[in-house]
């Protein structure tokens, strides 16, 4: 069985290692220009890193989440932006389609991802962030499909992605709420596939990951045909919960990006401690820095173990266990911020400037305790697993449990 510690040198990992120096050399450019890394996409496609988790019958390589995680760590050491693309091209939305989609949907989505598209997953709304199930976007049943209405924000890749998996509250013909469903929307205006009623309203100006658009999307009667509804066998009532199990893979992916940035920062710090001299000796001879370095190494390594464990502990439809995914992401994201911060400190003023990649890495790593489930929400989830309850967050939550109206 796979080692929990040492990544096996798989073909995708070898390809990722080969691309490392090229990605590292370009990373500064995307950060400064706030441009999407279009130039990297043909390299990722050629290296078969886009859609490598897609089953072979749809053109992918059927790679495991563990193989994806090893690739993501390697790439994140050099370029966070590219690592995020690899996560979204192999985990989350695309893996939900591969698990729950129809044959037609799987073939349709595989074609785009294998050609270089990074699908967007659209859940968050201005008034429904952590409380995602309070979303108010609707999908009204009409003849032949659904009409989507609402606003999503902080959508990664908005305006760049062609495929979108949009979550909305489903209303039947009579306007009765059926639960939350997932809808596949294609936005490919260059090839004449525009979706009327769908607009990219604006782009956020972000602190880090500057080449990745984070956008606000508007849906005004956007039509989605019946055959583009991703419907788990449990139907709309439990469909959101099922589709969100796929999101556990995205969480492991996001945690791995954070850990990979930290691993990269640790490499830089180790190099600099040997190079930089003060008081007539390498700064690596100072015990104050040695102890920091040892703690950084332990944090990165513990994160890696938890993430690789979560990537290999699959349940249900083959997605990482929810508890292990939440625990690994929460631990890895918080520790990665601390490791990158310490690495920057070891560089002194040089770390604060743009000669070294540390200041970019520091800005990039900050998002991972926020996006894809905040550290606080994940801790609540982990505690719920330990206590054996779905820890209520609404004011009347415990009352409902006591009454037996929620489980
Ligand atoms: P809020 O929910 O308003 O939370 C504010 C603060 O309160 C946080 O610290 C939070 O932890 C805390 N809090 C809230 N509820 C509780 C509670 N019950 N207990 C304890 N603390 C609580 N969304 C998408 O759908 N698709 C994407 O592609 C996507 N990409 C993103 C990329 C980035 C860079 C970022 C920053 C966000 C992205 N998001 C995306 C949105 C992200 O999922 C949300 O930001 C996140 O779920 C938190 O929601 P919020 O920002 O509205 O914060």
Short mmCIF file of C-alpha atoms and ligand atoms in Angstrom, two decimals:
data_model
loop_
_atom_site.label_atom_id
_atom_site.label_comp_id
_atom_site.label_asym_id
_atom_site.label_seq_id
_atom_site.Cartn_x
_atom_site.Cartn_y
_atom_site.Cartn_z
CA UNK A 1 0.00 0.00 0.00
CA UNK A 2 1.03 3.62 -0.50
CA UNK A 3 3.38 5.08 2.07
CA UNK A 4 1.72 7.71 4.25
CA UNK A 5 4.98 9.64 4.27
CA UNK A 6 6.83 9.48 0.99
CA UNK A 7 5.03 10.29 -2.24
CA UNK A 8 5.51 7.55 -4.80
CA UNK A 9 7.16 8.89 -7.96
CA UNK A 10 4.08 8.47 -10.19
CA UNK A 11 4.03 9.71 -13.77
CA UNK A 12 1.95 12.80 -12.87
CA UNK A 13 4.32 13.66 -10.01
CA UNK A 14 7.30 13.28 -12.29
CA UNK A 15 5.61 15.60 -14.80
CA UNK A 16 4.87 18.14 -12.04
CA UNK A 17 8.50 18.05 -10.88
CA UNK A 18 9.60 18.64 -14.45
CA UNK A 19 7.39 21.72 -14.72
CA UNK A 20 8.44 23.19 -11.35
CA UNK A 21 11.24 25.53 -12.52
CA UNK A 22 9.11 26.91 -15.38
CA UNK A 23 6.15 27.57 -13.09
CA UNK A 24 8.41 29.18 -10.48
CA UNK A 25 9.98 31.48 -13.07
CA UNK A 26 6.56 32.75 -14.18
CA UNK A 27 4.82 33.02 -10.79
CA UNK A 28 5.97 36.59 -10.06
CA UNK A 29 4.60 37.76 -13.42
CA UNK A 30 1.02 36.57 -12.71
CA UNK A 31 1.14 38.09 -9.26
CA UNK A 32 2.28 41.50 -10.48
CA UNK A 33 0.15 41.68 -13.63
CA UNK A 34 -2.96 40.09 -12.00
CA UNK A 35 -3.25 38.08 -15.20
CA UNK A 36 -4.54 34.51 -15.34
CA UNK A 37 -1.68 32.13 -16.18
CA UNK A 38 -2.84 31.30 -19.73
CA UNK A 39 0.73 30.48 -20.71
CA UNK A 40 0.82 27.62 -18.16
CA UNK A 41 -2.32 25.90 -19.39
CA UNK A 42 -0.87 24.17 -22.51
CA UNK A 43 1.98 22.91 -20.28
CA UNK A 44 -0.51 21.47 -17.79
CA UNK A 45 -2.53 19.85 -20.58
CA UNK A 46 0.61 18.38 -22.17
CA UNK A 47 1.76 17.05 -18.79
CA UNK A 48 -1.73 15.48 -18.37
CA UNK A 49 -2.27 17.26 -15.08
CA UNK A 50 -5.63 18.74 -16.14
CA UNK A 51 -8.33 16.16 -15.40
CA UNK A 52 -5.92 13.42 -14.38
CA UNK A 53 -8.52 12.17 -11.85
CA UNK A 54 -11.12 11.79 -14.62
CA UNK A 55 -11.73 8.08 -15.37
CA UNK A 56 -9.95 6.64 -18.39
CA UNK A 57 -13.20 6.00 -20.27
CA UNK A 58 -13.70 9.79 -20.43
CA UNK A 59 -10.12 10.50 -21.48
CA UNK A 60 -8.49 11.07 -18.09
CA UNK A 61 -6.02 8.86 -16.28
CA UNK A 62 -8.16 7.69 -13.38
CA UNK A 63 -5.59 9.10 -10.93
CA UNK A 64 -6.38 8.75 -7.23
CA UNK A 65 -6.87 11.76 -4.95
CA UNK A 66 -3.59 10.78 -3.31
CA UNK A 67 -1.78 11.12 -6.63
CA UNK A 68 -3.46 14.49 -7.16
CA UNK A 69 -2.45 15.66 -3.68
CA UNK A 70 1.20 14.80 -4.33
CA UNK A 71 1.12 16.79 -7.57
CA UNK A 72 -0.61 19.74 -5.88
CA UNK A 73 2.04 19.93 -3.13
CA UNK A 74 4.80 19.91 -5.71
CA UNK A 75 3.22 22.64 -7.84
CA UNK A 76 2.21 24.81 -4.85
CA UNK A 77 5.85 25.02 -3.78
CA UNK A 78 6.40 27.09 -6.93
CA UNK A 79 3.13 28.67 -8.04
CA UNK A 80 -0.03 28.87 -5.93
CA UNK A 81 -2.13 30.01 -8.88
CA UNK A 82 -1.30 26.92 -10.92
CA UNK A 83 -1.84 24.64 -7.92
CA UNK A 84 -5.36 26.02 -7.52
CA UNK A 85 -6.10 25.28 -11.16
CA UNK A 86 -4.91 21.69 -10.70
CA UNK A 87 -7.15 21.25 -7.65
CA UNK A 88 -10.23 22.51 -9.45
CA UNK A 89 -9.44 20.47 -12.54
CA UNK A 90 -9.31 17.23 -10.52
CA UNK A 91 -11.32 17.64 -7.33
CA UNK A 92 -14.50 19.42 -6.20
CA UNK A 93 -16.87 20.30 -9.05
CA UNK A 94 -15.43 17.98 -11.68
CA UNK A 95 -15.31 15.03 -9.28
CA UNK A 96 -18.96 15.72 -8.29
CA UNK A 97 -19.91 15.42 -11.96
CA UNK A 98 -17.86 12.24 -12.35
CA UNK A 99 -19.60 10.72 -9.29
CA UNK A 100 -23.16 11.90 -9.81
CA UNK A 101 -23.45 13.11 -13.40
CA UNK A 102 -25.06 11.37 -16.35
CA UNK A 103 -22.92 9.82 -19.08
CA UNK A 104 -23.55 12.87 -21.22
CA UNK A 105 -22.54 15.29 -18.45
CA UNK A 106 -19.37 13.35 -17.70
CA UNK A 107 -18.25 13.31 -21.34
CA UNK A 108 -19.20 16.98 -21.76
CA UNK A 109 -17.28 18.19 -18.69
CA UNK A 110 -14.27 15.93 -19.30
CA UNK A 111 -13.84 17.44 -22.77
CA UNK A 112 -13.52 20.97 -21.35
CA UNK A 113 -11.28 20.13 -18.40
CA UNK A 114 -8.91 17.95 -20.42
CA UNK A 115 -8.58 20.83 -22.89
CA UNK A 116 -7.53 23.19 -20.07
CA UNK A 117 -10.69 24.59 -18.47
CA UNK A 118 -10.72 25.15 -14.71
CA UNK A 119 -14.35 24.66 -13.67
CA UNK A 120 -15.92 27.16 -11.27
CA UNK A 121 -17.99 26.06 -8.30
CA UNK A 122 -20.65 28.59 -7.34
CA UNK A 123 -22.05 28.33 -3.83
CA UNK A 124 -21.33 31.52 -1.85
CA UNK A 125 -23.74 34.45 -1.91
CA UNK A 126 -23.52 37.91 -0.32
CA UNK A 127 -25.86 36.86 2.51
CA UNK A 128 -24.97 33.16 2.60
CA UNK A 129 -21.28 32.52 3.29
CA UNK A 130 -20.61 30.04 6.08
CA UNK A 131 -24.37 29.51 6.27
CA UNK A 132 -24.36 28.15 2.71
CA UNK A 133 -27.73 26.43 3.00
CA UNK A 134 -29.31 29.85 3.50
CA UNK A 135 -28.67 30.60 -0.17
CA UNK A 136 -31.50 32.41 -1.92
CA UNK A 137 -30.60 31.86 -5.58
CA UNK A 138 -33.41 29.93 -7.20
CA UNK A 139 -33.84 27.47 -10.03
CA UNK A 140 -37.47 27.61 -11.12
CA UNK A 141 -38.77 24.61 -13.06
CA UNK A 142 -40.00 25.57 -16.51
CA UNK A 143 -40.67 23.57 -19.66
CA UNK A 144 -37.50 21.67 -20.62
CA UNK A 145 -35.34 22.98 -17.80
CA UNK A 146 -34.85 25.58 -15.08
CA UNK A 147 -34.51 29.37 -14.89
CA UNK A 148 -31.69 30.48 -12.57
CA UNK A 149 -31.94 33.75 -10.65
CA UNK A 150 -29.64 35.18 -8.01
CA UNK A 151 -26.16 36.47 -7.20
CA UNK A 152 -23.01 34.51 -6.32
CA UNK A 153 -19.79 36.15 -5.19
CA UNK A 154 -16.16 35.19 -4.54
CA UNK A 155 -16.37 32.69 -7.36
CA UNK A 156 -12.86 31.53 -8.25
CA UNK A 157 -12.23 31.74 -11.96
CA UNK A 158 -15.42 33.74 -12.62
CA UNK A 159 -15.14 35.20 -16.11
CA UNK A 160 -12.34 32.79 -16.99
CA UNK A 161 -13.93 29.41 -16.41
CA UNK A 162 -16.18 27.91 -19.04
CA UNK A 163 -17.84 25.25 -16.90
CA UNK A 164 -19.76 26.34 -13.81
CA UNK A 165 -21.44 24.14 -11.25
CA UNK A 166 -24.05 26.46 -9.77
CA UNK A 167 -25.97 25.65 -6.62
CA UNK A 168 -29.48 27.03 -6.24
CA UNK A 169 -32.71 26.42 -4.39
CA UNK A 170 -34.97 24.36 -6.63
CA UNK A 171 -38.60 25.44 -7.01
CA UNK A 172 -41.09 23.11 -8.67
CA UNK A 173 -43.79 24.23 -11.18
CA UNK A 174 -45.91 25.41 -8.27
CA UNK A 175 -43.01 27.36 -6.69
CA UNK A 176 -42.56 24.85 -3.85
CA UNK A 177 -39.01 24.54 -2.46
CA UNK A 178 -37.54 21.11 -3.29
CA UNK A 179 -34.07 21.52 -1.73
CA UNK A 180 -30.75 22.64 -3.25
CA UNK A 181 -29.57 21.37 -6.62
CA UNK A 182 -26.44 21.62 -8.77
CA UNK A 183 -26.72 23.03 -12.30
CA UNK A 184 -24.11 22.92 -15.05
CA UNK A 185 -23.76 26.20 -16.89
CA UNK A 186 -21.48 26.73 -19.87
CA UNK A 187 -19.98 30.14 -20.56
CA UNK A 188 -17.83 29.95 -23.66
CA UNK A 189 -18.57 33.10 -25.66
CA UNK A 190 -15.48 32.69 -27.89
CA UNK A 191 -17.07 29.53 -29.28
CA UNK A 192 -20.58 30.95 -29.46
CA UNK A 193 -21.74 29.18 -26.30
CA UNK A 194 -22.98 32.02 -24.20
CA UNK A 195 -25.64 31.60 -21.57
CA UNK A 196 -28.19 34.37 -21.85
CA UNK A 197 -29.00 35.90 -18.47
CA UNK A 198 -25.55 35.08 -17.05
CA UNK A 199 -23.13 37.95 -16.41
CA UNK A 200 -19.80 38.42 -14.71
CA UNK A 201 -20.65 41.60 -12.81
CA UNK A 202 -17.29 42.48 -11.27
CA UNK A 203 -13.94 41.21 -10.06
CA UNK A 204 -12.67 41.57 -6.50
CA UNK A 205 -9.21 43.07 -5.96
CA UNK A 206 -7.58 40.47 -3.76
CA UNK A 207 -4.63 40.43 -1.36
CA UNK A 208 -3.04 37.30 -2.78
CA UNK A 209 -3.43 34.82 -5.61
CA UNK A 210 -3.64 37.93 -7.74
CA UNK A 211 -3.78 36.17 -11.10
CA UNK A 212 -6.96 34.34 -10.20
CA UNK A 213 -10.21 36.21 -10.77
CA UNK A 214 -12.63 36.15 -7.86
CA UNK A 215 -15.88 37.33 -9.34
CA UNK A 216 -19.46 38.27 -8.64
CA UNK A 217 -21.82 36.45 -10.96
CA UNK A 218 -25.40 37.43 -11.76
CA UNK A 219 -28.12 35.09 -13.00
CA UNK A 220 -31.23 36.62 -14.47
CA UNK A 221 -33.54 33.95 -15.85
CA UNK A 222 -30.51 32.02 -17.13
CA UNK A 223 -31.85 28.84 -18.72
CA UNK A 224 -30.40 25.44 -17.79
CA UNK A 225 -31.76 22.46 -19.71
CA UNK A 226 -33.01 19.42 -17.78
CA UNK A 227 -30.05 17.34 -18.92
CA UNK A 228 -27.61 19.78 -17.25
CA UNK A 229 -28.95 19.19 -13.75
CA UNK A 230 -26.53 17.17 -11.61
CA UNK A 231 -28.90 15.08 -9.56
CA UNK A 232 -27.63 12.50 -7.06
CA UNK A 233 -29.86 9.43 -6.67
CA UNK A 234 -31.07 10.88 -3.34
CA UNK A 235 -32.85 13.64 -5.30
CA UNK A 236 -32.97 17.35 -4.49
CA UNK A 237 -33.95 16.89 -0.82
CA UNK A 238 -30.59 15.33 0.11
CA UNK A 239 -28.83 16.28 -3.08
CA UNK A 240 -26.88 19.22 -1.63
CA UNK A 241 -25.44 17.04 1.14
CA UNK A 242 -24.40 14.44 -1.43
CA UNK A 243 -22.88 16.96 -3.80
CA UNK A 244 -21.06 18.53 -0.87
CA UNK A 245 -19.35 15.21 -0.09
CA UNK A 246 -17.49 15.84 -3.34
CA UNK A 247 -16.40 19.12 -1.80
CA UNK A 248 -14.41 17.12 0.77
CA UNK A 249 -11.94 16.39 -2.01
CA UNK A 250 -11.71 20.13 -2.77
CA UNK A 251 -11.00 20.75 0.92
CA UNK A 252 -8.15 18.26 0.92
CA UNK A 253 -6.88 19.94 -2.24
CA UNK A 254 -7.07 23.42 -0.72
CA UNK A 255 -5.30 22.26 2.45
CA UNK A 256 -2.60 20.72 0.27
CA UNK A 257 -2.01 23.97 -1.58
CA UNK A 258 -1.49 25.70 1.78
CA UNK A 259 0.87 22.94 2.91
CA UNK A 260 2.73 23.05 -0.43
CA UNK A 261 3.27 26.82 -0.11
CA UNK A 262 4.61 26.21 3.42
CA UNK A 263 6.87 23.41 2.17
CA UNK A 264 8.23 25.79 -0.49
CA UNK A 265 8.78 28.52 2.11
CA UNK A 266 10.62 26.01 4.31
CA UNK A 267 12.93 25.14 1.38
CA UNK A 268 13.69 28.83 0.82
CA UNK A 269 14.30 29.41 4.53
CA UNK A 270 16.65 26.43 4.81
CA UNK A 271 18.67 27.69 1.85
CA UNK A 272 18.90 31.22 3.25
CA UNK A 273 19.96 30.09 6.72
CA UNK A 274 23.03 28.53 5.11
CA UNK A 275 23.73 31.47 2.77
CA UNK A 276 23.23 34.59 4.90
CA UNK A 277 25.94 35.56 7.32
CA UNK A 278 25.73 37.94 10.30
CA UNK A 279 28.12 38.33 13.23
CA UNK A 280 30.70 36.52 11.11
CA UNK A 281 28.75 33.26 10.75
CA UNK A 282 25.79 31.76 8.84
CA UNK A 283 22.51 32.73 10.50
CA UNK A 284 21.65 29.00 10.53
CA UNK A 285 24.12 28.70 13.42
CA UNK A 286 21.81 30.74 15.67
CA UNK A 287 19.73 28.48 17.87
CA UNK A 288 16.80 30.94 17.83
CA UNK A 289 16.40 30.29 14.11
CA UNK A 290 17.18 26.57 14.33
CA UNK A 291 14.27 26.01 16.71
CA UNK A 292 11.96 27.99 14.44
CA UNK A 293 13.11 25.87 11.51
CA UNK A 294 12.49 22.61 13.37
CA UNK A 295 8.96 23.70 14.31
CA UNK A 296 8.24 24.76 10.73
CA UNK A 297 9.37 21.36 9.49
CA UNK A 298 7.17 19.56 12.03
CA UNK A 299 4.12 21.66 11.06
CA UNK A 300 4.59 20.98 7.35
CA UNK A 301 5.17 17.30 7.89
CA UNK A 302 2.21 16.81 10.25
CA UNK A 303 -0.01 18.63 7.74
CA UNK A 304 1.26 16.43 4.92
CA UNK A 305 0.47 13.28 6.90
CA UNK A 306 -3.05 14.43 7.71
CA UNK A 307 -3.76 15.49 4.14
CA UNK A 308 -2.38 12.30 2.61
CA UNK A 309 -4.36 10.26 5.13
CA UNK A 310 -7.56 12.14 4.22
CA UNK A 311 -6.86 11.71 0.50
CA UNK A 312 -6.65 7.94 0.99
CA UNK A 313 -9.55 7.45 3.40
CA UNK A 314 -12.48 7.35 1.04
CA UNK A 315 -16.09 6.65 1.78
CA UNK A 316 -19.45 6.52 -0.01
CA UNK A 317 -18.97 7.59 -3.60
CA UNK A 318 -15.18 7.54 -3.20
CA UNK A 319 -14.66 10.96 -1.60
CA UNK A 320 -12.43 11.72 1.38
CA UNK A 321 -14.00 11.24 4.78
CA UNK A 322 -15.62 14.51 5.94
CA UNK A 323 -14.06 14.50 9.40
CA UNK A 324 -10.53 13.77 8.16
CA UNK A 325 -10.84 16.32 5.35
CA UNK A 326 -12.06 19.07 7.71
CA UNK A 327 -9.39 18.29 10.31
CA UNK A 328 -6.60 18.21 7.74
CA UNK A 329 -7.65 21.45 6.04
CA UNK A 330 -8.11 23.33 9.29
CA UNK A 331 -4.73 22.17 10.63
CA UNK A 332 -2.80 22.62 7.39
CA UNK A 333 -4.18 26.09 6.57
CA UNK A 334 -3.51 27.59 10.01
CA UNK A 335 -0.05 26.07 10.25
CA UNK A 336 0.88 27.06 6.71
CA UNK A 337 0.21 30.72 7.53
CA UNK A 338 2.48 30.43 10.56
CA UNK A 339 5.25 28.61 8.63
CA UNK A 340 5.30 31.13 5.77
CA UNK A 341 5.29 33.99 8.28
CA UNK A 342 8.32 32.49 10.08
CA UNK A 343 10.13 31.84 6.80
CA UNK A 344 9.64 35.48 5.82
CA UNK A 345 11.00 36.53 9.22
CA UNK A 346 14.17 34.51 8.61
CA UNK A 347 14.85 36.56 5.49
CA UNK A 348 14.74 39.85 7.40
CA UNK A 349 14.06 42.85 5.16
CA UNK A 350 14.80 40.76 2.10
CA UNK A 351 11.72 38.63 2.88
CA UNK A 352 9.53 41.73 2.98
CA UNK A 353 10.63 42.82 -0.50
CA UNK A 354 9.86 41.30 -3.87
CA UNK A 355 13.36 39.96 -4.66
CA UNK A 356 12.34 36.76 -2.89
CA UNK A 357 8.97 35.01 -3.38
CA UNK A 358 8.20 35.03 0.37
CA UNK A 359 6.02 38.13 0.39
CA UNK A 360 3.91 36.72 -2.46
CA UNK A 361 3.65 33.36 -0.70
CA UNK A 362 2.62 35.13 2.51
CA UNK A 363 -0.21 36.93 0.69
CA UNK A 364 -1.20 33.78 -1.20
CA UNK A 365 -1.36 31.50 1.82
CA UNK A 366 -3.65 33.79 3.82
CA UNK A 367 -6.85 32.76 2.05
CA UNK A 368 -6.79 29.13 3.03
CA UNK A 369 -8.39 29.60 6.45
CA UNK A 370 -11.25 31.41 4.68
CA UNK A 371 -12.10 29.93 1.27
CA UNK A 372 -13.73 26.52 1.07
CA UNK A 373 -14.99 26.52 4.67
CA UNK A 374 -13.43 28.81 7.28
CA UNK A 375 -11.17 27.37 9.97
CA UNK A 376 -13.90 28.12 12.53
CA UNK A 377 -16.59 26.25 10.58
CA UNK A 378 -14.26 23.29 10.04
CA UNK A 379 -13.44 23.16 13.76
CA UNK A 380 -17.16 23.11 14.51
CA UNK A 381 -17.52 20.23 12.06
CA UNK A 382 -14.64 18.32 13.64
CA UNK A 383 -16.06 18.88 17.14
CA UNK A 384 -19.47 17.68 15.91
CA UNK A 385 -17.84 14.47 14.68
CA UNK A 386 -16.18 13.94 18.06
CA UNK A 387 -19.38 14.68 19.99
CA UNK A 388 -21.52 12.66 17.60
CA UNK A 389 -23.91 15.55 16.88
CA UNK A 390 -24.49 18.00 14.07
CA UNK A 391 -23.54 21.03 16.20
CA UNK A 392 -26.35 23.55 15.68
CA UNK A 393 -25.44 27.11 14.75
CA UNK A 394 -28.81 28.81 14.74
CA UNK A 395 -30.12 30.24 18.03
CA UNK A 396 -32.91 27.68 18.27
CA UNK A 397 -30.69 24.79 17.11
CA UNK A 398 -30.32 22.92 20.41
CA UNK A 399 -34.03 23.37 21.13
CA UNK A 400 -34.78 21.65 17.82
CA UNK A 401 -32.45 18.77 18.74
CA UNK A 402 -34.13 18.45 22.15
CA UNK A 403 -37.53 18.36 20.45
CA UNK A 404 -36.24 15.72 18.09
CA UNK A 405 -37.09 17.83 15.04
CA UNK A 406 -33.46 17.69 13.76
CA UNK A 407 -30.89 14.93 14.02
P1 LIG B 1 -18.85 34.66 6.96
O1 LIG B 1 -19.63 33.41 6.87
O2 LIG B 1 -19.60 35.95 6.96
O3 LIG B 1 -17.95 34.59 8.25
C1 LIG B 1 -17.34 35.73 8.86
C2 LIG B 1 -16.53 35.25 10.08
O4 LIG B 1 -17.42 34.63 11.01
C3 LIG B 1 -15.51 34.17 9.71
O5 LIG B 1 -14.36 34.31 10.50
C4 LIG B 1 -16.21 32.87 10.07
O6 LIG B 1 -15.31 31.82 10.37
C5 LIG B 1 -17.01 33.30 11.29
N1 LIG B 1 -18.21 32.47 11.46
C6 LIG B 1 -19.33 32.42 10.70
N2 LIG B 1 -20.19 31.53 11.18
C7 LIG B 1 -19.61 30.99 12.28
C8 LIG B 1 -19.98 30.00 13.22
N3 LIG B 1 -21.15 29.36 13.13
N4 LIG B 1 -19.11 29.71 14.22
C9 LIG B 1 -17.91 30.35 14.35
N5 LIG B 1 -17.52 31.30 13.49
C10 LIG B 1 -18.35 31.61 12.46
N6 LIG B 1 -17.13 30.40 -2.68
C11 LIG B 1 -17.64 29.69 -3.71
O7 LIG B 1 -18.82 29.34 -3.71
N7 LIG B 1 -16.87 29.36 -4.78
C12 LIG B 1 -15.57 29.69 -4.87
O8 LIG B 1 -14.92 29.38 -5.85
C13 LIG B 1 -14.98 30.43 -3.79
N8 LIG B 1 -13.69 30.82 -3.84
C14 LIG B 1 -13.17 31.61 -2.86
C15 LIG B 1 -11.87 32.10 -2.98
C16 LIG B 1 -11.35 32.95 -2.03
C17 LIG B 1 -9.97 33.52 -2.23
C18 LIG B 1 -12.12 33.30 -0.89
C19 LIG B 1 -11.55 34.22 0.16
C20 LIG B 1 -13.40 32.82 -0.76
C21 LIG B 1 -13.95 31.98 -1.74
N9 LIG B 1 -15.27 31.52 -1.66
C22 LIG B 1 -15.82 30.78 -2.69
C23 LIG B 1 -16.13 31.94 -0.57
C24 LIG B 1 -15.85 31.20 0.71
O9 LIG B 1 -16.29 29.88 0.64
C25 LIG B 1 -16.50 32.00 1.83
O10 LIG B 1 -15.75 33.19 1.97
C26 LIG B 1 -16.55 31.26 3.15
O11 LIG B 1 -17.44 30.19 3.09
C27 LIG B 1 -16.94 32.18 4.31
O12 LIG B 1 -18.04 32.94 4.03
P2 LIG B 1 -17.98 34.54 4.27
O13 LIG B 1 -16.78 35.08 3.59
O14 LIG B 1 -19.30 35.08 3.86
O15 LIG B 1 -17.74 34.71 5.80
#
